[in-house]
């Protein structure tokens, strides 16, 4: 068991099911998965309170790209 445990929130889907059910495990850390429904609430909690170490944020890349372009 790894000493480092990362709190993560994401929907269970085919591409992450093995990580969430523990059949695939990282070597250097463990996950502490949290289910949040609806998932948008997890995004809000992450942005407002940095509540999770890992949060599936599908909207962030376009926002950051737009901000980078605007500041250039």
Short mmCIF file of N, CA and C in Angstrom, two decimals:
data_model
loop_
_atom_site.label_atom_id
_atom_site.label_comp_id
_atom_site.label_asym_id
_atom_site.label_seq_id
_atom_site.Cartn_x
_atom_site.Cartn_y
_atom_site.Cartn_z
N UNK A 1 0.85 -1.18 0.00
CA UNK A 1 0.00 0.00 0.00
C UNK A 1 0.89 1.24 0.00
N UNK A 2 0.58 2.16 -0.87
CA UNK A 2 1.35 3.40 -0.99
C UNK A 2 0.98 4.36 0.16
N UNK A 3 1.94 5.21 0.54
CA UNK A 3 1.68 6.20 1.58
C UNK A 3 0.82 7.34 1.07
N UNK A 4 1.01 7.74 -0.18
CA UNK A 4 0.29 8.86 -0.76
C UNK A 4 -1.09 8.41 -1.22
N UNK A 5 -2.12 9.11 -0.77
CA UNK A 5 -3.49 8.80 -1.17
C UNK A 5 -4.10 10.06 -1.76
N UNK A 6 -4.51 10.00 -3.03
CA UNK A 6 -5.06 11.15 -3.73
C UNK A 6 -6.58 11.06 -3.78
N UNK A 7 -7.24 12.11 -3.33
CA UNK A 7 -8.70 12.19 -3.36
C UNK A 7 -9.12 12.58 -4.78
N UNK A 8 -9.91 11.71 -5.41
CA UNK A 8 -10.27 11.91 -6.82
C UNK A 8 -11.77 11.78 -7.01
N UNK A 9 -12.29 12.60 -7.92
CA UNK A 9 -13.71 12.51 -8.27
C UNK A 9 -13.84 12.43 -9.78
N UNK A 10 -14.57 11.44 -10.24
CA UNK A 10 -14.87 11.26 -11.65
C UNK A 10 -16.00 10.25 -11.76
N UNK A 11 -16.76 10.33 -12.83
CA UNK A 11 -17.83 9.35 -13.04
C UNK A 11 -17.22 8.01 -13.38
N UNK A 12 -17.83 6.95 -12.93
CA UNK A 12 -17.39 5.61 -13.32
C UNK A 12 -17.81 5.37 -14.76
N UNK A 13 -16.82 5.08 -15.60
CA UNK A 13 -17.04 4.81 -17.01
C UNK A 13 -16.12 3.67 -17.41
N UNK A 14 -16.31 3.17 -18.62
CA UNK A 14 -15.49 2.06 -19.10
C UNK A 14 -14.00 2.34 -19.04
N UNK A 15 -13.60 3.59 -19.33
CA UNK A 15 -12.17 3.91 -19.40
C UNK A 15 -11.51 4.08 -18.03
N UNK A 16 -12.29 4.16 -16.94
CA UNK A 16 -11.68 4.30 -15.62
C UNK A 16 -12.18 3.25 -14.62
N UNK A 17 -13.02 2.35 -15.06
CA UNK A 17 -13.62 1.35 -14.17
C UNK A 17 -12.56 0.50 -13.46
N UNK A 18 -11.52 0.09 -14.17
CA UNK A 18 -10.48 -0.75 -13.57
C UNK A 18 -9.74 -0.03 -12.45
N UNK A 19 -9.52 1.26 -12.60
CA UNK A 19 -8.91 2.04 -11.52
C UNK A 19 -9.85 2.15 -10.32
N UNK A 20 -11.11 2.39 -10.61
CA UNK A 20 -12.06 2.59 -9.52
C UNK A 20 -12.40 1.31 -8.76
N UNK A 21 -12.39 0.16 -9.46
CA UNK A 21 -12.69 -1.09 -8.75
C UNK A 21 -11.44 -1.74 -8.16
N UNK A 22 -10.26 -1.14 -8.43
CA UNK A 22 -9.02 -1.61 -7.83
C UNK A 22 -8.31 -2.72 -8.58
N UNK A 23 -8.84 -3.15 -9.73
CA UNK A 23 -8.17 -4.20 -10.48
C UNK A 23 -6.89 -3.70 -11.15
N UNK A 24 -6.77 -2.39 -11.36
CA UNK A 24 -5.53 -1.75 -11.81
C UNK A 24 -5.17 -0.72 -10.76
N UNK A 25 -3.91 -0.79 -10.29
CA UNK A 25 -3.48 0.11 -9.21
C UNK A 25 -2.17 0.79 -9.58
N UNK A 26 -2.06 2.08 -9.29
CA UNK A 26 -0.78 2.77 -9.47
C UNK A 26 0.25 2.21 -8.48
N UNK A 27 1.53 2.28 -8.82
CA UNK A 27 2.58 1.76 -7.94
C UNK A 27 2.94 2.71 -6.81
N UNK A 28 2.82 4.01 -7.04
CA UNK A 28 3.38 4.97 -6.08
C UNK A 28 2.34 5.72 -5.25
N UNK A 29 1.05 5.49 -5.51
CA UNK A 29 0.02 6.15 -4.72
C UNK A 29 -1.28 5.36 -4.81
N UNK A 30 -2.21 5.69 -3.94
CA UNK A 30 -3.54 5.09 -3.96
C UNK A 30 -4.57 6.17 -4.25
N UNK A 31 -5.71 5.75 -4.76
CA UNK A 31 -6.82 6.66 -4.99
C UNK A 31 -7.82 6.55 -3.84
N UNK A 32 -8.41 7.68 -3.49
CA UNK A 32 -9.59 7.72 -2.63
C UNK A 32 -10.68 8.33 -3.50
N UNK A 33 -11.46 7.47 -4.19
CA UNK A 33 -12.48 7.96 -5.11
C UNK A 33 -13.72 8.42 -4.36
N UNK A 34 -14.26 9.55 -4.79
CA UNK A 34 -15.47 10.12 -4.22
C UNK A 34 -16.49 10.23 -5.35
N UNK A 35 -17.71 9.80 -5.10
CA UNK A 35 -18.79 9.93 -6.08
C UNK A 35 -19.58 11.20 -5.76
N UNK A 36 -19.74 12.07 -6.73
CA UNK A 36 -20.53 13.29 -6.58
C UNK A 36 -21.55 13.31 -7.71
N UNK A 37 -22.82 13.43 -7.33
CA UNK A 37 -23.88 13.46 -8.33
C UNK A 37 -24.79 14.65 -8.04
N UNK A 38 -24.95 15.53 -8.98
CA UNK A 38 -24.42 15.54 -10.34
C UNK A 38 -22.95 15.96 -10.35
N UNK A 39 -22.24 15.54 -11.38
CA UNK A 39 -20.81 15.79 -11.48
C UNK A 39 -20.46 17.27 -11.50
N UNK A 40 -21.34 18.10 -12.00
CA UNK A 40 -21.08 19.56 -12.02
C UNK A 40 -20.83 20.09 -10.60
N UNK A 41 -21.45 19.46 -9.61
CA UNK A 41 -21.20 19.87 -8.22
C UNK A 41 -19.76 19.61 -7.81
N UNK A 42 -19.16 18.55 -8.35
CA UNK A 42 -17.75 18.27 -8.07
C UNK A 42 -16.87 19.36 -8.66
N UNK A 43 -17.20 19.80 -9.89
CA UNK A 43 -16.43 20.88 -10.51
C UNK A 43 -16.50 22.13 -9.65
N UNK A 44 -17.68 22.46 -9.18
CA UNK A 44 -17.84 23.65 -8.34
C UNK A 44 -17.05 23.52 -7.05
N UNK A 45 -17.14 22.36 -6.42
CA UNK A 45 -16.41 22.15 -5.17
C UNK A 45 -14.90 22.23 -5.39
N UNK A 46 -14.44 21.76 -6.53
CA UNK A 46 -13.01 21.83 -6.84
C UNK A 46 -12.57 23.28 -7.05
N UNK A 47 -13.33 24.01 -7.84
CA UNK A 47 -12.96 25.39 -8.15
C UNK A 47 -13.05 26.28 -6.91
N UNK A 48 -14.10 26.11 -6.13
CA UNK A 48 -14.32 26.98 -4.97
C UNK A 48 -13.49 26.61 -3.76
N UNK A 49 -13.26 25.32 -3.55
CA UNK A 49 -12.59 24.92 -2.32
C UNK A 49 -11.38 24.02 -2.48
N UNK A 50 -10.98 23.74 -3.73
CA UNK A 50 -9.84 22.84 -3.99
C UNK A 50 -9.97 21.56 -3.18
N UNK A 51 -11.17 20.99 -3.20
CA UNK A 51 -11.51 19.87 -2.33
C UNK A 51 -10.88 18.54 -2.76
N UNK A 52 -10.50 18.43 -4.02
CA UNK A 52 -9.99 17.16 -4.54
C UNK A 52 -8.58 17.33 -5.09
N UNK A 53 -7.80 16.25 -5.03
CA UNK A 53 -6.48 16.26 -5.65
C UNK A 53 -6.61 16.07 -7.16
N UNK A 54 -7.61 15.27 -7.58
CA UNK A 54 -7.85 15.00 -8.99
C UNK A 54 -9.33 15.17 -9.25
N UNK A 55 -9.66 15.97 -10.25
CA UNK A 55 -11.06 16.21 -10.60
C UNK A 55 -11.18 16.26 -12.11
N UNK A 56 -12.06 15.42 -12.64
CA UNK A 56 -12.28 15.42 -14.09
C UNK A 56 -12.92 16.75 -14.48
N UNK A 57 -12.14 17.60 -15.13
CA UNK A 57 -12.63 18.93 -15.49
C UNK A 57 -12.60 19.08 -17.00
N UNK A 58 -13.63 18.69 -17.65
CA UNK A 58 -13.64 18.71 -19.11
C UNK A 58 -13.77 20.12 -19.66
N UNK A 59 -14.20 21.08 -18.89
CA UNK A 59 -14.37 22.45 -19.41
C UNK A 59 -13.11 23.30 -19.28
N UNK A 60 -12.19 22.93 -18.46
CA UNK A 60 -11.02 23.77 -18.19
C UNK A 60 -10.13 24.06 -19.38
N UNK A 61 -9.74 23.07 -20.19
CA UNK A 61 -8.81 23.38 -21.28
C UNK A 61 -9.27 24.51 -22.20
N UNK A 62 -10.53 24.55 -22.66
CA UNK A 62 -10.94 25.68 -23.51
C UNK A 62 -10.90 27.02 -22.77
N UNK A 63 -11.24 26.99 -21.50
CA UNK A 63 -11.23 28.24 -20.72
C UNK A 63 -9.80 28.76 -20.57
N UNK A 64 -8.86 27.86 -20.23
CA UNK A 64 -7.47 28.28 -20.08
C UNK A 64 -6.88 28.74 -21.40
N UNK A 65 -7.23 28.07 -22.49
CA UNK A 65 -6.72 28.45 -23.80
C UNK A 65 -7.24 29.82 -24.18
N UNK A 66 -8.52 30.08 -23.91
CA UNK A 66 -9.11 31.38 -24.22
C UNK A 66 -8.45 32.48 -23.38
N UNK A 67 -8.20 32.19 -22.10
CA UNK A 67 -7.57 33.18 -21.21
C UNK A 67 -6.14 33.48 -21.67
N UNK A 68 -5.43 32.46 -22.12
CA UNK A 68 -4.06 32.64 -22.59
C UNK A 68 -4.04 33.52 -23.85
N UNK A 69 -4.98 33.29 -24.74
CA UNK A 69 -5.07 34.07 -25.98
C UNK A 69 -5.43 35.53 -25.69
N UNK A 70 -6.33 35.74 -24.73
CA UNK A 70 -6.77 37.09 -24.39
C UNK A 70 -5.66 37.92 -23.76
N UNK A 71 -4.76 37.25 -23.01
CA UNK A 71 -3.71 37.98 -22.32
C UNK A 71 -2.48 38.22 -23.18
N UNK A 72 -2.43 37.60 -24.35
CA UNK A 72 -1.23 37.72 -25.21
C UNK A 72 -1.19 39.05 -25.92
#
